[in-house]
Coordinates of C-alpha atoms in Angstrom, one line a residue:
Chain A
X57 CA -29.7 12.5 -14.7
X58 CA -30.6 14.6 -17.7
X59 CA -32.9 11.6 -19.3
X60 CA -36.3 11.8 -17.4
X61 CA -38.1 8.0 -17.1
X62 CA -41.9 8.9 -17.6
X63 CA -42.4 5.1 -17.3
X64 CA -44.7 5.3 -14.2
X65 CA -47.1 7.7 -16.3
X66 CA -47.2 5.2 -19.2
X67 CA -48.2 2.6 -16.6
X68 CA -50.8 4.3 -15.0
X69 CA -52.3 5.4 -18.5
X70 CA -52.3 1.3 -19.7
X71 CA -53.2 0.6 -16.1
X72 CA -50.7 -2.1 -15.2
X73 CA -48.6 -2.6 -12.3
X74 CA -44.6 -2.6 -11.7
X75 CA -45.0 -6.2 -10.8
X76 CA -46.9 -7.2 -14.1
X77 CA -45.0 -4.9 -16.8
X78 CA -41.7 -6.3 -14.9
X79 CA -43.0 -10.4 -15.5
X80 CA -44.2 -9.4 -19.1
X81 CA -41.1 -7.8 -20.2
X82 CA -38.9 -10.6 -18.7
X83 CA -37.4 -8.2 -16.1
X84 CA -37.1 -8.3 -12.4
X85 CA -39.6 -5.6 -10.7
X86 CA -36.4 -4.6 -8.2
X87 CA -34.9 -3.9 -11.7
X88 CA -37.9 -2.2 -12.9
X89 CA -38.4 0.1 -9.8
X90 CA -34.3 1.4 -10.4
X91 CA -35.2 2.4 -13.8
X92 CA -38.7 3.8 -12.9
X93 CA -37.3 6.0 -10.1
X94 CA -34.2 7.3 -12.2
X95 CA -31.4 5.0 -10.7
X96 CA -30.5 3.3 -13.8
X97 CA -27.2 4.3 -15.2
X98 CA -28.2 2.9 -19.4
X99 CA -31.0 1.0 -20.8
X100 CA -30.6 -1.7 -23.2
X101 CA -32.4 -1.2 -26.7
X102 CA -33.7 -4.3 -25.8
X103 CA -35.3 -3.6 -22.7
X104 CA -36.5 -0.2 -23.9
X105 CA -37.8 -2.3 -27.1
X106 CA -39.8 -4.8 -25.1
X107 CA -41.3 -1.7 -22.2
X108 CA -42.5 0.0 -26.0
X109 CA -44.3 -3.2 -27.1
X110 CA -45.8 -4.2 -23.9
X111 CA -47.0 -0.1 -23.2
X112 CA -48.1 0.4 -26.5
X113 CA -45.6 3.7 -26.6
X114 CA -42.7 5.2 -28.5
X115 CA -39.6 5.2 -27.0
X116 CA -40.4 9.4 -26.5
X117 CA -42.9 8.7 -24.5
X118 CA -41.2 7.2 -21.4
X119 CA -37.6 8.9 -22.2
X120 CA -37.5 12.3 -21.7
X121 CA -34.4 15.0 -22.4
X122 CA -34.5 17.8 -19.5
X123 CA -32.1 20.4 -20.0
X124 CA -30.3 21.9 -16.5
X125 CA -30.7 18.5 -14.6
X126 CA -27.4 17.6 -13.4
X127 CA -26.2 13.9 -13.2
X128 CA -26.4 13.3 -9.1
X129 CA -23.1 11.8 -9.6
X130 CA -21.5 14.5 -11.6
X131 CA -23.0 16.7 -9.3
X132 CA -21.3 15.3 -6.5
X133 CA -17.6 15.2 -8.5
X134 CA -17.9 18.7 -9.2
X135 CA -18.6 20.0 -5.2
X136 CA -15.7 17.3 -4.2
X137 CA -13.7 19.0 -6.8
X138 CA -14.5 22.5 -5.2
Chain B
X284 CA -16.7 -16.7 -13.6
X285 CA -14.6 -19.1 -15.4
X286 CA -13.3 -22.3 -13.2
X287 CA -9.4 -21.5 -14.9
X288 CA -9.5 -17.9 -13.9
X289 CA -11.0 -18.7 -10.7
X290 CA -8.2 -21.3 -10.2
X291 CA -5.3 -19.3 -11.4
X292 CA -6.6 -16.3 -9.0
X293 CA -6.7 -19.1 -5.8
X294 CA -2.7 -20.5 -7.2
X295 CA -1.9 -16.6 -7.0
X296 CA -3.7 -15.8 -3.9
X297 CA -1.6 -18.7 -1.8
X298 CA 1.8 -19.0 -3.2
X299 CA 1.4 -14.6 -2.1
X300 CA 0.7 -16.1 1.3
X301 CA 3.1 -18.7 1.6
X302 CA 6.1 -16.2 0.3
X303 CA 4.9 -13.4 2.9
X304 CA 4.5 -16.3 5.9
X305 CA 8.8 -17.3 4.8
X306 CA 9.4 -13.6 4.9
X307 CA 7.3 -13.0 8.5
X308 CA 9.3 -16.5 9.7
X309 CA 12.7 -15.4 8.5
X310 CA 12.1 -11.4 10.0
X311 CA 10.8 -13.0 13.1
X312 CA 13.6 -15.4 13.9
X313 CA 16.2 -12.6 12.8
X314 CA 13.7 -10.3 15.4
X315 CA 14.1 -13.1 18.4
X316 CA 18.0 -13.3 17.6
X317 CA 18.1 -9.4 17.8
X318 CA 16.0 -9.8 20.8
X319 CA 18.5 -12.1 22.5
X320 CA 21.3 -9.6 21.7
X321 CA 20.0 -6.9 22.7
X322 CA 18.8 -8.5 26.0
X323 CA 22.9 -8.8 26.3
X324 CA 23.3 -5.2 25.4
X325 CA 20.9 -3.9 27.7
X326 CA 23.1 -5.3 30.7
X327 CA 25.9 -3.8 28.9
X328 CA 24.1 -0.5 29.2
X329 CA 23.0 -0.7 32.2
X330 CA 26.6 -1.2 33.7
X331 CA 27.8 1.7 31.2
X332 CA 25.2 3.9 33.1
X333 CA 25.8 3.2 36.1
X334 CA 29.4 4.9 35.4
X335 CA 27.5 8.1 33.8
X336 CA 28.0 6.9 29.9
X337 CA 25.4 5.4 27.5
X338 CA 26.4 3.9 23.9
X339 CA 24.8 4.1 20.3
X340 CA 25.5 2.2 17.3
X341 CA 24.5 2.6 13.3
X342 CA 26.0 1.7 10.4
X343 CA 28.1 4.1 8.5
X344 CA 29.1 3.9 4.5
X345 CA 32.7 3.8 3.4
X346 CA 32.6 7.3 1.5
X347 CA 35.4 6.1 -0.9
X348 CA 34.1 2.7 -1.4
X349 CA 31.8 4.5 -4.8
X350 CA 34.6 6.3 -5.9
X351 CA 37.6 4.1 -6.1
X352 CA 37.6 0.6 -7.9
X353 CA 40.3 -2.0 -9.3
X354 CA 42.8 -4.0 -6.9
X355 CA 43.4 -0.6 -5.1
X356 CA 40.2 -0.9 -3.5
X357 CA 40.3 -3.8 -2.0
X358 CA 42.9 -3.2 0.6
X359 CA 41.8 -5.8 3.2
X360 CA 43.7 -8.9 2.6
X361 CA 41.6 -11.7 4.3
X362 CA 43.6 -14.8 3.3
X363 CA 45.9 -16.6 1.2
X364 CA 47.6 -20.2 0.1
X365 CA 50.8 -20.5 1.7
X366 CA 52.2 -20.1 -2.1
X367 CA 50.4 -16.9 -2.3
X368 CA 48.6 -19.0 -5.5
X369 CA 45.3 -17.6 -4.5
X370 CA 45.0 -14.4 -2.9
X371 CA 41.6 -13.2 -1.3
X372 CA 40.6 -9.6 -0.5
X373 CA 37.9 -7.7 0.8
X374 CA 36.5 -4.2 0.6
X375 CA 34.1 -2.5 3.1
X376 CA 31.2 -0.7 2.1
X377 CA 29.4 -0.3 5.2
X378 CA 31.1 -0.7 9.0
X379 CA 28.9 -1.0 12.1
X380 CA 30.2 1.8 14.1
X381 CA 29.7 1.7 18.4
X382 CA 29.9 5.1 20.0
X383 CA 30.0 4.7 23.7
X384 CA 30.0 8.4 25.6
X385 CA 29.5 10.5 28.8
X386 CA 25.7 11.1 29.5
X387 CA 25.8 15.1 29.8
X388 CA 27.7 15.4 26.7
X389 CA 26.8 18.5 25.0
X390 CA 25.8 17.9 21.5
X391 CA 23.4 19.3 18.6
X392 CA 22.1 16.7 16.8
X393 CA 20.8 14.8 20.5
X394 CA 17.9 15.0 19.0
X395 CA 18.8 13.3 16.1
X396 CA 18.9 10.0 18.6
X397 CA 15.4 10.6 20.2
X398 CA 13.6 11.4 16.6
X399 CA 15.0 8.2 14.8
X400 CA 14.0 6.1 18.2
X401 CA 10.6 7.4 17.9
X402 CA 10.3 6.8 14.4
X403 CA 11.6 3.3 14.0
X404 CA 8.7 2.8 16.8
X405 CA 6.1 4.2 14.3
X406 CA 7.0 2.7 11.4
X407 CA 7.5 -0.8 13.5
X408 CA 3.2 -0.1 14.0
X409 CA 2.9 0.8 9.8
X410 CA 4.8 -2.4 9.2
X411 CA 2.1 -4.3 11.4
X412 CA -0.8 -2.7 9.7
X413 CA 0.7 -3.1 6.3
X414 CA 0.8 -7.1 6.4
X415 CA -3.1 -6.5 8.3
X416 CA -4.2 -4.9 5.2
X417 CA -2.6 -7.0 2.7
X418 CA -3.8 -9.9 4.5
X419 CA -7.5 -8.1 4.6
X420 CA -7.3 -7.0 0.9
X421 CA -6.5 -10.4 -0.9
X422 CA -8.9 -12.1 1.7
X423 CA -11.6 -9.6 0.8
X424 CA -10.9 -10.5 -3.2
X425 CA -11.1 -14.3 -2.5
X426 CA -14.3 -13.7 -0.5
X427 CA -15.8 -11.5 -3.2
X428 CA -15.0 -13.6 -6.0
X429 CA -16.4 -16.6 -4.2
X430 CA -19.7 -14.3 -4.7
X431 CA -19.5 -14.3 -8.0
X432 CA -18.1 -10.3 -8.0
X433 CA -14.5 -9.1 -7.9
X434 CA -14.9 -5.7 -7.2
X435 CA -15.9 -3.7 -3.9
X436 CA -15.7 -0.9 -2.4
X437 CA -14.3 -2.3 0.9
X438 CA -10.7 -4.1 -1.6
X439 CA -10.5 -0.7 -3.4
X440 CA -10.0 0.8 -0.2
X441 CA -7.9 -1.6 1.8
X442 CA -5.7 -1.9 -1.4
X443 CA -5.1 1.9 -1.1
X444 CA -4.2 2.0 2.6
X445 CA -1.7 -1.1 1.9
X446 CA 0.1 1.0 -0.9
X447 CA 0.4 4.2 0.8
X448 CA 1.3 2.8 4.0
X449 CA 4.1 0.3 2.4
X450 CA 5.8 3.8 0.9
X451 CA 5.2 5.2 4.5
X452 CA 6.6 2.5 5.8
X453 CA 9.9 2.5 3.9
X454 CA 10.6 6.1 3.8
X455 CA 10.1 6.3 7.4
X456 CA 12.8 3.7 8.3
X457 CA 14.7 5.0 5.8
X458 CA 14.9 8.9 7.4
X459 CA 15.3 6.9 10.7
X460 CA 18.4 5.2 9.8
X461 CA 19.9 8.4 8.2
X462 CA 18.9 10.0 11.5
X463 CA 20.9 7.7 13.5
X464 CA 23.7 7.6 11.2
X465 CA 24.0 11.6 11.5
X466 CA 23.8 11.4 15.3
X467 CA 27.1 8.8 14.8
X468 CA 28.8 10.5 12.6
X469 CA 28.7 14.2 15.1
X470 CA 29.9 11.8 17.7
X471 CA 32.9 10.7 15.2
X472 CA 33.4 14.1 14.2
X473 CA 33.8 15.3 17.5
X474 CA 36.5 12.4 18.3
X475 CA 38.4 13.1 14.7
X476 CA 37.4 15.4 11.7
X477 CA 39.2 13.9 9.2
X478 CA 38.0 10.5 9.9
X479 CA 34.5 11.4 10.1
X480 CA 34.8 12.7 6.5
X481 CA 35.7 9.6 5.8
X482 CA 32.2 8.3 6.3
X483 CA 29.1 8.6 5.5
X484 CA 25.4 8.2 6.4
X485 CA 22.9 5.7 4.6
X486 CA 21.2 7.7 1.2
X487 CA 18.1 8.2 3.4
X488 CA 16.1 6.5 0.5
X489 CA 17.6 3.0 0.0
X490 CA 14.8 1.1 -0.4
X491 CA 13.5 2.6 -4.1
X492 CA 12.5 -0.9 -4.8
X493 CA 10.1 -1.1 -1.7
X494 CA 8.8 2.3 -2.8
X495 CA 7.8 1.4 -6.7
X496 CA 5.9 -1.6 -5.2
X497 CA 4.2 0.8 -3.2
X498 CA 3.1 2.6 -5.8
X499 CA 2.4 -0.4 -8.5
X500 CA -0.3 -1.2 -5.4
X501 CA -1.6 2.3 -5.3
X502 CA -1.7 2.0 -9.1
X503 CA -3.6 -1.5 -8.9
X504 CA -6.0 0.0 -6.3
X505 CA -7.0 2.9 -8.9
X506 CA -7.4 0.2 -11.2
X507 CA -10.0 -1.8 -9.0
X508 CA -11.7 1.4 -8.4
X509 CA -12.2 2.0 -12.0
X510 CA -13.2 -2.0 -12.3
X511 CA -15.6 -1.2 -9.5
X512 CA -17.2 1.6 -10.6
X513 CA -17.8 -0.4 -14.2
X514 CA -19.2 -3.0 -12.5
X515 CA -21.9 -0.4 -10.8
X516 CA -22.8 0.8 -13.6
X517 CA -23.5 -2.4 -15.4
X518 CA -25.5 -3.7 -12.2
X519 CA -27.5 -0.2 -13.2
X520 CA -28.1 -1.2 -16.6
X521 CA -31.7 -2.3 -17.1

């Protein structure tokens, strides 16, 4: 996926844990973990609203564009299609 | 999921298997009657081959029967009041036609009989695994929606093996009945030209109906994919 998820930076800088951001921000931590490792397909404004609040952070801080990084699926689609 | 859509789906989901169970019932009883006749025309072949002949039967269209229409047509007269006051006729579209020869005959299109034989054995299998996988596929969305989900990956696929094996299915025992019908028809043609152009063999695909359903299920199996792969990606949404 092009977006990068710095959240595990942001974590480690505030020094909380999956399982504490994911309990203050109403989440579960299985759910946290997919978006921390990249898995998640979209993030609510919500969500990204309360991750910001609880972090302390702008949303630029944990998103991140990175040109040349393929989607994993779309990568796939386009060898199948080849 | 809401208790009316969820009741609606169950309504569905039973009166599709009661309708397919009359349809099994009706093909099975018209399979043990076919059964019992055939038991009768096995001894029939047997004593046939014992003199050196075998027989073969398929049914044959009434070339002119398209082509011609009005009183003409119907040439048969079946029955009438002994005043003539009502008068009933008949026309034949299609006759059963028996062909009953020497073993060693030498003919072209023998293989015509061993290729429609072998394919009406096939399809006989597809048939089976059709009703499997239409069985498996609306079990599988009962199952799923009992879990709160409709889509998976396992219906999308079962779906898609239903619809392509249902058009397999039906062209296959379509080529094998015009395959017998040729095989006939060289047999007639050998016997009489001119009344073997007066026949001819089944349109090899009869069953159109059979083969949009087939492909209204492939269509609804692209559909559930597409539902499926929605439903991913909202379980991915955070």
């Amino acid at each position: 996926m092009p977006i990068r998820v710095n959240i595990d930076i942001m974590m480690a800088r505030r020094k909380i844990t999956l399982g504490e951001l994911a309990e203050r921000i109403d989440i579960t931590p299985a759910n946290l973990s997919i978006l921390k490792t990249g898995k998640a397909r979209a993030v609510r404004f919500s969500t990204l609203c309360a991750i910001c609040r609880e972090l302390d952070c702008q949303v630029g801080d944990i998103l991140e564009y990175v040109e040349g990084e393929e989607d994993d699926k779309e990568e796939k689609e386009s060898n199948n299609d080849k | 999921m809401k208790k009316s859509i969820a009741r609606r789906v169950n309504i569905l989901y039973w009166l599709l298997i009661a309708v397919v169970a009359v349809i099994l019932v009706w093909q099975l009883s018209s399979f043990f009657t076919g059964f019992a006749q055939g038991m009768s025309l096995s001894d029939e072949y047997l004593e046939l081959h014992k003199e050196g002949r075998t027989m073969y039967a398929a049914p044959l269209d009434v070339k002119d029967y398209y082509t011609t229409d009005g009183a003409d047509a119907y040439k048969h007269v079946i029955t009438h009041t002994p005043d003539s006051s009502i008068t009933v006729m008949a026309r034949v579209a299609t006759y059963g036609v028996r062909v009953e020869h020497d073993e060693n005959i030498s003919n072209p299109y023998a293989w015509m009989k061993k290729a429609s034989v072998l394919l009406m054995v096939v399809e006989m299998v597809i048939y089976v695994l059709v009703l499997v996988f239409l069985f498996k596929t609306l079990q599988d969305i009962k199952r799923s929606m009992k879990n709160g989900t409709v889509f998976s990956r396992r219906v999308v696929r079962y779906a898609r093996w239903t619809g392509i094996l249902m058009i397999v299915c039906v062209v296959g025992f379509d080529i094998a009945m015009w395959l017998q019908g040729k095989y006939v028809l060289s047999l007639v043609e050998m016997c009489d030209t001119s009344l073997a152009s007066m026949y001819m063999t089944p349109s090899p695909i009869n069953s159109m109906v059979s083969i949009v359903i087939g492909l209204l299920v492939l269509f609804f199996a692209e559909v559930l994919g597409i539902g499926y792969d929605m439903s991913e990606e909202q379980k991915l949404t955070i």
